[in-house]
């Protein structure tokens, strides 16, 4: 099923054919630079299954993203129900991860804007957050471009204490 289309992107259900590309993307050290580590194929498979389960349970999730012109799978953009222990969870998070060859073209911003509109109009969200490691300036820039406002910094409970990724920023937008 196609959930959203922009001028250059299709945000759709995941296909089994996406898994191979998803594994390669999650094994790329550049793509995973702001995450604790690259993911093995088995870890990506579990992530893929969790994405499918979230769609089944909530009717939304991290949409597979396809570049319209080439039909190439380039990553995901969408929603996740974040439930780790924090004063702002549970919450609806918007997130994205794209293959390196899709960077710098405005795809994350384009797709995330469309997702926010869809989430507020079609899914009934009243608030959406996004968070990332404070040093992840590319994602922080996307948050700003899609109109999100900074709320605070926090120490992510699922990141090692001595990691440079421990300190996170939280951004938010409301309907």
Short mmCIF file of N, CA and C in Angstrom, two decimals:
data_model
loop_
_atom_site.label_atom_id
_atom_site.label_comp_id
_atom_site.label_asym_id
_atom_site.label_seq_id
_atom_site.Cartn_x
_atom_site.Cartn_y
_atom_site.Cartn_z
N UNK A 1 0.84 -1.19 0.00
CA UNK A 1 0.00 0.00 0.00
C UNK A 1 0.89 1.25 0.00
N UNK A 2 0.50 2.22 -0.80
CA UNK A 2 1.17 3.52 -0.81
C UNK A 2 0.42 4.42 0.17
N UNK A 3 1.14 4.99 1.13
CA UNK A 3 0.54 5.87 2.12
C UNK A 3 0.63 7.32 1.69
N UNK A 4 1.78 7.70 1.14
CA UNK A 4 2.03 9.09 0.78
C UNK A 4 2.86 9.15 -0.49
N UNK A 5 2.63 10.21 -1.23
CA UNK A 5 3.50 10.53 -2.37
C UNK A 5 3.85 11.99 -2.29
N UNK A 6 5.09 12.27 -2.60
CA UNK A 6 5.53 13.65 -2.75
C UNK A 6 5.93 13.80 -4.21
N UNK A 7 6.49 14.93 -4.57
CA UNK A 7 6.89 15.11 -5.96
C UNK A 7 7.97 14.10 -6.38
N UNK A 8 8.79 13.66 -5.41
CA UNK A 8 9.90 12.76 -5.77
C UNK A 8 9.92 11.42 -5.04
N UNK A 9 9.03 11.24 -4.08
CA UNK A 9 9.09 10.06 -3.23
C UNK A 9 7.77 9.32 -3.14
N UNK A 10 7.86 8.02 -2.91
CA UNK A 10 6.71 7.19 -2.57
C UNK A 10 7.01 6.59 -1.20
N UNK A 11 6.10 6.79 -0.26
CA UNK A 11 6.21 6.20 1.07
C UNK A 11 5.17 5.10 1.15
N UNK A 12 5.63 3.89 1.32
CA UNK A 12 4.78 2.72 1.12
C UNK A 12 5.05 1.63 2.16
N UNK A 13 4.25 0.57 2.06
CA UNK A 13 4.50 -0.63 2.85
C UNK A 13 5.84 -1.23 2.44
N UNK A 14 6.39 -1.99 3.35
CA UNK A 14 7.65 -2.68 3.08
C UNK A 14 7.39 -3.92 2.23
N UNK A 15 8.33 -4.20 1.33
CA UNK A 15 8.30 -5.41 0.51
C UNK A 15 9.43 -6.31 0.95
N UNK A 16 9.27 -7.61 0.78
CA UNK A 16 10.34 -8.53 1.16
C UNK A 16 11.63 -8.21 0.40
N UNK A 17 11.50 -7.68 -0.81
CA UNK A 17 12.68 -7.31 -1.61
C UNK A 17 13.46 -6.15 -0.99
N UNK A 18 12.83 -5.38 -0.11
CA UNK A 18 13.51 -4.26 0.55
C UNK A 18 14.54 -4.73 1.57
N UNK A 19 14.34 -5.93 2.11
CA UNK A 19 15.16 -6.38 3.23
C UNK A 19 16.65 -6.42 2.88
N UNK A 20 17.00 -6.91 1.72
CA UNK A 20 18.41 -6.97 1.31
C UNK A 20 19.03 -5.56 1.30
N UNK A 21 18.32 -4.61 0.75
CA UNK A 21 18.81 -3.23 0.68
C UNK A 21 18.86 -2.59 2.07
N UNK A 22 17.88 -2.93 2.91
CA UNK A 22 17.83 -2.44 4.28
C UNK A 22 19.05 -2.96 5.07
N UNK A 23 19.39 -4.23 4.86
CA UNK A 23 20.57 -4.81 5.52
C UNK A 23 21.84 -4.07 5.11
N UNK A 24 21.98 -3.81 3.82
CA UNK A 24 23.17 -3.10 3.34
C UNK A 24 23.24 -1.69 3.92
N UNK A 25 22.11 -1.02 3.97
CA UNK A 25 22.06 0.34 4.50
C UNK A 25 22.48 0.35 5.97
N UNK A 26 21.94 -0.58 6.76
CA UNK A 26 22.22 -0.62 8.20
C UNK A 26 23.62 -1.14 8.51
N UNK A 27 24.30 -1.70 7.53
CA UNK A 27 25.68 -2.17 7.71
C UNK A 27 26.69 -1.12 7.27
N UNK A 28 26.21 -0.01 6.72
CA UNK A 28 27.09 1.06 6.23
C UNK A 28 27.52 1.94 7.41
N UNK A 29 28.82 1.99 7.73
CA UNK A 29 29.28 2.80 8.86
C UNK A 29 28.94 4.28 8.74
N UNK A 30 28.89 4.80 7.52
CA UNK A 30 28.54 6.22 7.34
C UNK A 30 27.07 6.46 7.69
N UNK A 31 26.18 5.58 7.22
CA UNK A 31 24.75 5.71 7.51
C UNK A 31 24.51 5.59 9.01
N UNK A 32 25.26 4.72 9.67
CA UNK A 32 25.04 4.43 11.09
C UNK A 32 25.96 5.25 12.00
N UNK A 33 26.56 6.28 11.47
CA UNK A 33 27.52 7.10 12.22
C UNK A 33 26.97 7.64 13.53
N UNK A 34 25.70 7.99 13.58
CA UNK A 34 25.11 8.58 14.78
C UNK A 34 24.28 7.57 15.58
N UNK A 35 24.56 6.31 15.36
CA UNK A 35 23.96 5.22 16.12
C UNK A 35 25.08 4.46 16.80
N UNK A 36 24.77 3.71 17.86
CA UNK A 36 25.83 3.04 18.61
C UNK A 36 26.71 2.09 17.78
N UNK A 37 26.14 1.49 16.74
CA UNK A 37 26.91 0.56 15.92
C UNK A 37 26.14 0.25 14.63
N UNK A 38 26.85 -0.34 13.68
CA UNK A 38 26.17 -0.86 12.50
C UNK A 38 25.36 -2.08 12.94
N UNK A 39 24.39 -2.44 12.14
CA UNK A 39 23.55 -3.60 12.46
C UNK A 39 23.93 -4.79 11.58
N UNK A 40 23.93 -5.96 12.18
CA UNK A 40 24.14 -7.20 11.43
C UNK A 40 22.86 -7.49 10.63
N UNK A 41 22.95 -8.43 9.72
CA UNK A 41 21.76 -8.82 8.95
C UNK A 41 20.67 -9.34 9.88
N UNK A 42 21.05 -10.10 10.91
CA UNK A 42 20.07 -10.64 11.86
C UNK A 42 19.41 -9.51 12.64
N UNK A 43 20.18 -8.51 13.05
CA UNK A 43 19.61 -7.37 13.78
C UNK A 43 18.67 -6.57 12.88
N UNK A 44 19.05 -6.40 11.61
CA UNK A 44 18.18 -5.68 10.68
C UNK A 44 16.91 -6.47 10.43
N UNK A 45 17.01 -7.78 10.34
CA UNK A 45 15.81 -8.62 10.16
C UNK A 45 14.86 -8.45 11.35
N UNK A 46 15.38 -8.39 12.57
CA UNK A 46 14.54 -8.19 13.75
C UNK A 46 13.90 -6.78 13.71
N UNK A 47 14.68 -5.80 13.30
CA UNK A 47 14.17 -4.43 13.17
C UNK A 47 13.03 -4.40 12.13
N UNK A 48 13.25 -5.05 11.00
CA UNK A 48 12.26 -5.14 9.93
C UNK A 48 10.97 -5.77 10.47
N UNK A 49 11.09 -6.86 11.22
CA UNK A 49 9.91 -7.52 11.78
C UNK A 49 9.20 -6.62 12.79
N UNK A 50 9.97 -5.86 13.57
CA UNK A 50 9.38 -4.92 14.54
C UNK A 50 8.62 -3.81 13.81
N UNK A 51 9.16 -3.34 12.69
CA UNK A 51 8.47 -2.31 11.89
C UNK A 51 7.13 -2.87 11.40
N UNK A 52 7.15 -4.09 10.86
CA UNK A 52 5.91 -4.70 10.36
C UNK A 52 4.91 -4.89 11.50
N UNK A 53 5.38 -5.29 12.67
CA UNK A 53 4.49 -5.50 13.83
C UNK A 53 3.86 -4.18 14.26
N UNK A 54 4.64 -3.09 14.21
CA UNK A 54 4.10 -1.79 14.61
C UNK A 54 2.99 -1.35 13.66
N UNK A 55 3.17 -1.58 12.37
CA UNK A 55 2.11 -1.27 11.41
C UNK A 55 0.84 -2.06 11.74
N UNK A 56 1.03 -3.34 12.03
CA UNK A 56 -0.12 -4.20 12.32
C UNK A 56 -0.84 -3.74 13.59
N UNK A 57 -0.08 -3.36 14.62
CA UNK A 57 -0.68 -2.97 15.89
C UNK A 57 -1.29 -1.58 15.87
N UNK A 58 -0.60 -0.61 15.25
CA UNK A 58 -1.03 0.78 15.34
C UNK A 58 -1.54 1.40 14.04
N UNK A 59 -1.30 0.75 12.92
CA UNK A 59 -1.75 1.30 11.64
C UNK A 59 -0.83 2.37 11.07
N UNK A 60 0.32 2.54 11.68
CA UNK A 60 1.34 3.47 11.16
C UNK A 60 2.70 2.93 11.54
N UNK A 61 3.72 3.53 10.96
CA UNK A 61 5.08 3.09 11.28
C UNK A 61 6.10 3.82 10.43
N UNK A 62 7.23 3.17 10.31
CA UNK A 62 8.33 3.69 9.49
C UNK A 62 8.09 3.22 8.06
N UNK A 63 7.70 4.14 7.19
CA UNK A 63 7.34 3.80 5.81
C UNK A 63 8.60 3.56 4.98
N UNK A 64 8.56 2.53 4.16
CA UNK A 64 9.64 2.32 3.19
C UNK A 64 9.56 3.47 2.19
N UNK A 65 10.73 4.00 1.81
CA UNK A 65 10.77 5.13 0.89
C UNK A 65 11.41 4.70 -0.41
N UNK A 66 10.74 5.05 -1.48
CA UNK A 66 11.19 4.72 -2.82
C UNK A 66 11.32 6.02 -3.60
N UNK A 67 12.40 6.15 -4.31
CA UNK A 67 12.58 7.32 -5.18
C UNK A 67 11.70 7.09 -6.41
N UNK A 68 10.80 8.02 -6.70
CA UNK A 68 9.81 7.85 -7.76
C UNK A 68 10.43 7.57 -9.13
N UNK A 69 11.42 8.36 -9.47
CA UNK A 69 11.99 8.28 -10.81
C UNK A 69 12.66 6.94 -11.07
N UNK A 70 13.43 6.46 -10.10
CA UNK A 70 14.21 5.22 -10.30
C UNK A 70 13.55 3.98 -9.72
N UNK A 71 12.54 4.16 -8.86
CA UNK A 71 11.87 3.07 -8.13
C UNK A 71 12.81 2.40 -7.12
N UNK A 72 13.90 3.07 -6.78
CA UNK A 72 14.90 2.52 -5.87
C UNK A 72 14.47 2.71 -4.41
N UNK A 73 14.61 1.66 -3.59
CA UNK A 73 14.42 1.76 -2.15
C UNK A 73 15.57 2.59 -1.61
N UNK A 74 15.24 3.68 -0.89
CA UNK A 74 16.32 4.53 -0.38
C UNK A 74 16.34 4.64 1.15
N UNK A 75 15.40 3.96 1.84
CA UNK A 75 15.41 3.99 3.29
C UNK A 75 14.03 4.06 3.87
N UNK A 76 13.92 4.70 5.03
CA UNK A 76 12.61 4.85 5.66
C UNK A 76 12.44 6.26 6.22
N UNK A 77 11.17 6.66 6.28
CA UNK A 77 10.74 7.89 6.94
C UNK A 77 9.37 7.57 7.53
N UNK A 78 9.15 7.99 8.74
CA UNK A 78 7.83 7.73 9.30
C UNK A 78 7.79 7.83 10.80
N UNK A 79 6.84 7.10 11.36
CA UNK A 79 6.52 7.22 12.78
C UNK A 79 6.87 5.96 13.55
N UNK A 80 7.18 6.18 14.82
CA UNK A 80 7.47 5.08 15.73
C UNK A 80 6.92 5.47 17.09
N UNK A 81 6.37 4.51 17.77
CA UNK A 81 5.88 4.74 19.13
C UNK A 81 7.03 4.47 20.08
N UNK A 82 7.66 5.53 20.57
CA UNK A 82 8.81 5.41 21.46
C UNK A 82 8.32 5.16 22.88
N UNK A 83 8.89 4.13 23.52
CA UNK A 83 8.42 3.73 24.84
C UNK A 83 9.54 3.56 25.87
N UNK A 84 10.77 3.92 25.51
CA UNK A 84 11.84 3.80 26.51
C UNK A 84 11.53 4.73 27.68
N UNK A 85 12.16 4.48 28.81
CA UNK A 85 11.86 5.24 30.02
C UNK A 85 12.38 6.68 29.92
N UNK A 86 11.44 7.62 29.96
CA UNK A 86 11.77 9.04 29.93
C UNK A 86 10.54 9.82 30.37
N UNK A 87 10.72 11.08 30.69
CA UNK A 87 9.59 11.91 31.10
C UNK A 87 8.70 12.34 29.93
N UNK A 88 9.11 12.05 28.69
CA UNK A 88 8.28 12.43 27.54
C UNK A 88 7.72 11.22 26.78
N UNK A 89 7.96 10.02 27.30
CA UNK A 89 7.45 8.81 26.66
C UNK A 89 6.32 8.22 27.50
N UNK A 90 5.42 7.46 26.87
CA UNK A 90 5.39 7.11 25.46
C UNK A 90 5.01 8.31 24.60
N UNK A 91 5.48 8.28 23.36
CA UNK A 91 5.22 9.38 22.44
C UNK A 91 5.30 8.88 21.02
N UNK A 92 4.83 9.70 20.11
CA UNK A 92 4.96 9.42 18.68
C UNK A 92 6.18 10.18 18.19
N UNK A 93 7.13 9.42 17.67
CA UNK A 93 8.38 9.98 17.14
C UNK A 93 8.34 9.92 15.62
N UNK A 94 8.83 10.96 14.97
CA UNK A 94 9.08 10.90 13.55
C UNK A 94 10.58 10.70 13.35
N UNK A 95 10.92 9.81 12.43
CA UNK A 95 12.33 9.53 12.19
C UNK A 95 12.59 9.19 10.73
N UNK A 96 13.86 9.09 10.39
CA UNK A 96 14.27 8.82 9.02
C UNK A 96 15.66 8.20 9.03
N UNK A 97 15.91 7.41 8.03
CA UNK A 97 17.25 6.88 7.76
C UNK A 97 17.29 6.59 6.27
N UNK A 98 18.26 7.20 5.60
CA UNK A 98 18.37 7.05 4.15
C UNK A 98 19.74 6.54 3.75
N UNK A 99 19.76 5.83 2.63
CA UNK A 99 21.03 5.37 2.07
C UNK A 99 21.91 6.58 1.74
N UNK A 100 23.20 6.36 1.78
CA UNK A 100 24.15 7.46 1.56
C UNK A 100 23.95 8.15 0.21
N UNK A 101 23.63 7.39 -0.83
CA UNK A 101 23.47 8.03 -2.14
C UNK A 101 22.21 8.89 -2.24
N UNK A 102 21.37 8.87 -1.18
CA UNK A 102 20.17 9.71 -1.16
C UNK A 102 20.36 10.96 -0.30
N UNK A 103 21.51 11.10 0.31
CA UNK A 103 21.77 12.25 1.18
C UNK A 103 21.94 13.53 0.36
N UNK A 104 21.66 14.65 1.00
CA UNK A 104 21.95 15.95 0.42
C UNK A 104 21.00 16.38 -0.69
N UNK A 105 19.89 15.68 -0.83
CA UNK A 105 18.95 16.00 -1.90
C UNK A 105 17.61 16.48 -1.37
N UNK A 106 17.52 16.63 -0.06
CA UNK A 106 16.28 17.11 0.54
C UNK A 106 15.20 16.06 0.72
N UNK A 107 15.54 14.79 0.50
CA UNK A 107 14.54 13.73 0.62
C UNK A 107 14.00 13.58 2.04
N UNK A 108 14.87 13.62 3.04
CA UNK A 108 14.41 13.47 4.43
C UNK A 108 13.43 14.58 4.79
N UNK A 109 13.76 15.80 4.42
CA UNK A 109 12.89 16.94 4.71
C UNK A 109 11.56 16.80 3.96
N UNK A 110 11.63 16.47 2.69
CA UNK A 110 10.43 16.33 1.87
C UNK A 110 9.50 15.24 2.42
N UNK A 111 10.09 14.09 2.72
CA UNK A 111 9.29 12.98 3.23
C UNK A 111 8.75 13.24 4.63
N UNK A 112 9.56 13.84 5.48
CA UNK A 112 9.13 14.10 6.86
C UNK A 112 8.01 15.14 6.90
N UNK A 113 8.09 16.15 6.05
CA UNK A 113 7.00 17.15 5.98
C UNK A 113 5.69 16.47 5.59
N UNK A 114 5.75 15.61 4.59
CA UNK A 114 4.55 14.90 4.14
C UNK A 114 4.02 13.99 5.25
N UNK A 115 4.93 13.34 5.99
CA UNK A 115 4.52 12.48 7.09
C UNK A 115 3.82 13.27 8.19
N UNK A 116 4.38 14.40 8.55
CA UNK A 116 3.75 15.21 9.60
C UNK A 116 2.34 15.62 9.20
N UNK A 117 2.18 16.08 7.98
CA UNK A 117 0.86 16.47 7.50
C UNK A 117 -0.10 15.29 7.57
N UNK A 118 0.35 14.13 7.12
CA UNK A 118 -0.45 12.91 7.14
C UNK A 118 -0.79 12.51 8.59
N UNK A 119 0.19 12.59 9.46
CA UNK A 119 -0.02 12.21 10.86
C UNK A 119 -1.05 13.09 11.55
N UNK A 120 -0.99 14.38 11.30
CA UNK A 120 -1.94 15.30 11.94
C UNK A 120 -3.33 15.20 11.31
N UNK A 121 -3.39 15.09 9.98
CA UNK A 121 -4.69 15.08 9.30
C UNK A 121 -5.36 13.71 9.29
N UNK A 122 -4.58 12.65 9.07
CA UNK A 122 -5.17 11.33 8.86
C UNK A 122 -5.06 10.39 10.06
N UNK A 123 -4.04 10.57 10.87
CA UNK A 123 -3.83 9.66 11.99
C UNK A 123 -4.26 10.25 13.33
N UNK A 124 -4.63 11.52 13.32
CA UNK A 124 -5.15 12.15 14.52
C UNK A 124 -4.11 12.52 15.56
N UNK A 125 -2.85 12.61 15.16
CA UNK A 125 -1.82 13.01 16.12
C UNK A 125 -2.01 14.47 16.52
N UNK A 126 -1.76 14.77 17.78
CA UNK A 126 -1.80 16.16 18.22
C UNK A 126 -0.40 16.69 18.48
N UNK A 127 0.56 15.75 18.66
CA UNK A 127 1.95 16.12 18.93
C UNK A 127 2.86 15.03 18.37
N UNK A 128 3.98 15.45 17.81
CA UNK A 128 4.99 14.52 17.31
C UNK A 128 6.34 15.05 17.77
N UNK A 129 7.21 14.15 18.19
CA UNK A 129 8.55 14.53 18.61
C UNK A 129 9.58 13.88 17.70
N UNK A 130 10.78 14.36 17.79
CA UNK A 130 11.92 13.74 17.15
C UNK A 130 13.11 13.95 18.07
N UNK A 131 14.00 12.99 18.08
CA UNK A 131 15.19 13.12 18.91
C UNK A 131 16.36 12.42 18.24
N UNK A 132 17.54 12.89 18.56
CA UNK A 132 18.75 12.31 18.01
C UNK A 132 19.92 12.73 18.89
N UNK A 133 21.05 12.08 18.66
CA UNK A 133 22.26 12.49 19.36
C UNK A 133 22.53 13.96 19.05
N UNK A 134 22.94 14.70 20.05
CA UNK A 134 23.18 16.14 19.89
C UNK A 134 24.17 16.44 18.77
N UNK A 135 25.12 15.53 18.55
CA UNK A 135 26.14 15.76 17.53
C UNK A 135 25.65 15.45 16.11
N UNK A 136 24.43 14.93 15.98
CA UNK A 136 23.88 14.59 14.66
C UNK A 136 23.27 15.83 14.02
N UNK A 137 24.12 16.73 13.56
CA UNK A 137 23.66 18.00 12.99
C UNK A 137 22.79 17.82 11.75
N UNK A 138 23.07 16.85 10.86
CA UNK A 138 22.18 16.70 9.70
C UNK A 138 20.72 16.44 10.09
N UNK A 139 20.49 15.55 11.07
CA UNK A 139 19.10 15.29 11.48
C UNK A 139 18.51 16.47 12.24
N UNK A 140 19.30 17.14 13.05
CA UNK A 140 18.81 18.34 13.74
C UNK A 140 18.37 19.37 12.70
N UNK A 141 19.13 19.51 11.63
CA UNK A 141 18.75 20.47 10.57
C UNK A 141 17.43 20.09 9.92
N UNK A 142 17.19 18.78 9.71
CA UNK A 142 15.91 18.35 9.16
C UNK A 142 14.79 18.71 10.12
N UNK A 143 14.99 18.46 11.41
CA UNK A 143 13.97 18.81 12.41
C UNK A 143 13.60 20.29 12.31
N UNK A 144 14.60 21.13 12.20
CA UNK A 144 14.35 22.57 12.09
C UNK A 144 13.61 22.90 10.79
N UNK A 145 14.03 22.30 9.69
CA UNK A 145 13.41 22.58 8.39
C UNK A 145 11.95 22.18 8.33
N UNK A 146 11.56 21.15 9.10
CA UNK A 146 10.16 20.71 9.07
C UNK A 146 9.33 21.41 10.14
N UNK A 147 9.92 22.42 10.77
CA UNK A 147 9.17 23.27 11.70
C UNK A 147 9.13 22.80 13.14
N UNK A 148 9.95 21.84 13.48
CA UNK A 148 9.98 21.38 14.87
C UNK A 148 10.78 22.37 15.72
N UNK A 149 10.44 22.43 16.99
CA UNK A 149 11.08 23.36 17.92
C UNK A 149 11.84 22.57 18.99
N UNK A 150 13.01 23.09 19.40
CA UNK A 150 13.76 22.39 20.45
C UNK A 150 13.03 22.46 21.79
N UNK A 151 13.06 21.34 22.51
CA UNK A 151 12.42 21.26 23.82
C UNK A 151 13.47 21.16 24.91
N UNK A 152 14.43 20.25 24.72
CA UNK A 152 15.44 20.02 25.75
C UNK A 152 16.51 19.06 25.26
N UNK A 153 17.53 18.92 26.08
CA UNK A 153 18.50 17.84 25.89
C UNK A 153 18.24 16.80 26.98
N UNK A 154 18.62 15.56 26.71
CA UNK A 154 18.45 14.49 27.68
C UNK A 154 19.50 13.41 27.43
N UNK A 155 19.73 12.60 28.41
CA UNK A 155 20.64 11.47 28.28
C UNK A 155 19.82 10.25 27.92
N UNK A 156 20.07 9.71 26.72
CA UNK A 156 19.26 8.59 26.24
C UNK A 156 19.56 7.35 27.08
N UNK A 157 18.53 6.75 27.68
CA UNK A 157 18.76 5.62 28.58
C UNK A 157 19.25 4.35 27.89
N UNK A 158 19.14 4.27 26.58
CA UNK A 158 19.57 3.07 25.86
C UNK A 158 20.93 3.24 25.18
N UNK A 159 21.63 4.31 25.51
CA UNK A 159 22.96 4.56 24.95
C UNK A 159 23.98 4.46 26.09
N UNK A 160 25.10 3.80 25.82
CA UNK A 160 26.14 3.63 26.83
C UNK A 160 26.55 4.97 27.45
N UNK A 161 26.81 4.94 28.74
CA UNK A 161 27.14 6.13 29.51
C UNK A 161 28.32 6.90 28.94
N UNK A 162 29.34 6.20 28.44
CA UNK A 162 30.55 6.87 27.96
C UNK A 162 30.53 7.17 26.47
N UNK A 163 29.40 6.95 25.82
CA UNK A 163 29.29 7.18 24.37
C UNK A 163 29.12 8.67 24.07
N UNK A 164 29.76 9.15 22.98
CA UNK A 164 29.51 10.54 22.55
C UNK A 164 28.08 10.74 22.03
N UNK A 165 27.33 9.65 21.88
CA UNK A 165 25.94 9.71 21.41
C UNK A 165 24.94 9.78 22.56
N UNK A 166 25.41 9.71 23.80
CA UNK A 166 24.52 9.65 24.97
C UNK A 166 23.62 10.88 25.07
N UNK A 167 24.20 12.08 24.87
CA UNK A 167 23.43 13.31 25.00
C UNK A 167 22.59 13.52 23.74
N UNK A 168 21.29 13.61 23.93
CA UNK A 168 20.33 13.75 22.84
C UNK A 168 19.61 15.09 22.92
N UNK A 169 19.07 15.51 21.79
CA UNK A 169 18.19 16.67 21.73
C UNK A 169 16.79 16.19 21.40
N UNK A 170 15.81 16.84 21.99
CA UNK A 170 14.40 16.53 21.75
C UNK A 170 13.77 17.73 21.08
N UNK A 171 13.09 17.48 19.94
CA UNK A 171 12.34 18.50 19.23
C UNK A 171 10.89 18.08 19.19
N UNK A 172 10.00 19.04 18.99
CA UNK A 172 8.57 18.76 19.05
C UNK A 172 7.82 19.66 18.09
N UNK A 173 6.69 19.17 17.62
CA UNK A 173 5.74 19.99 16.89
C UNK A 173 4.35 19.55 17.28
N UNK A 174 3.43 20.49 17.21
CA UNK A 174 2.03 20.21 17.56
C UNK A 174 1.13 20.62 16.42
N UNK A 175 -0.04 20.02 16.42
CA UNK A 175 -1.06 20.28 15.40
C UNK A 175 -1.45 21.74 15.42
#
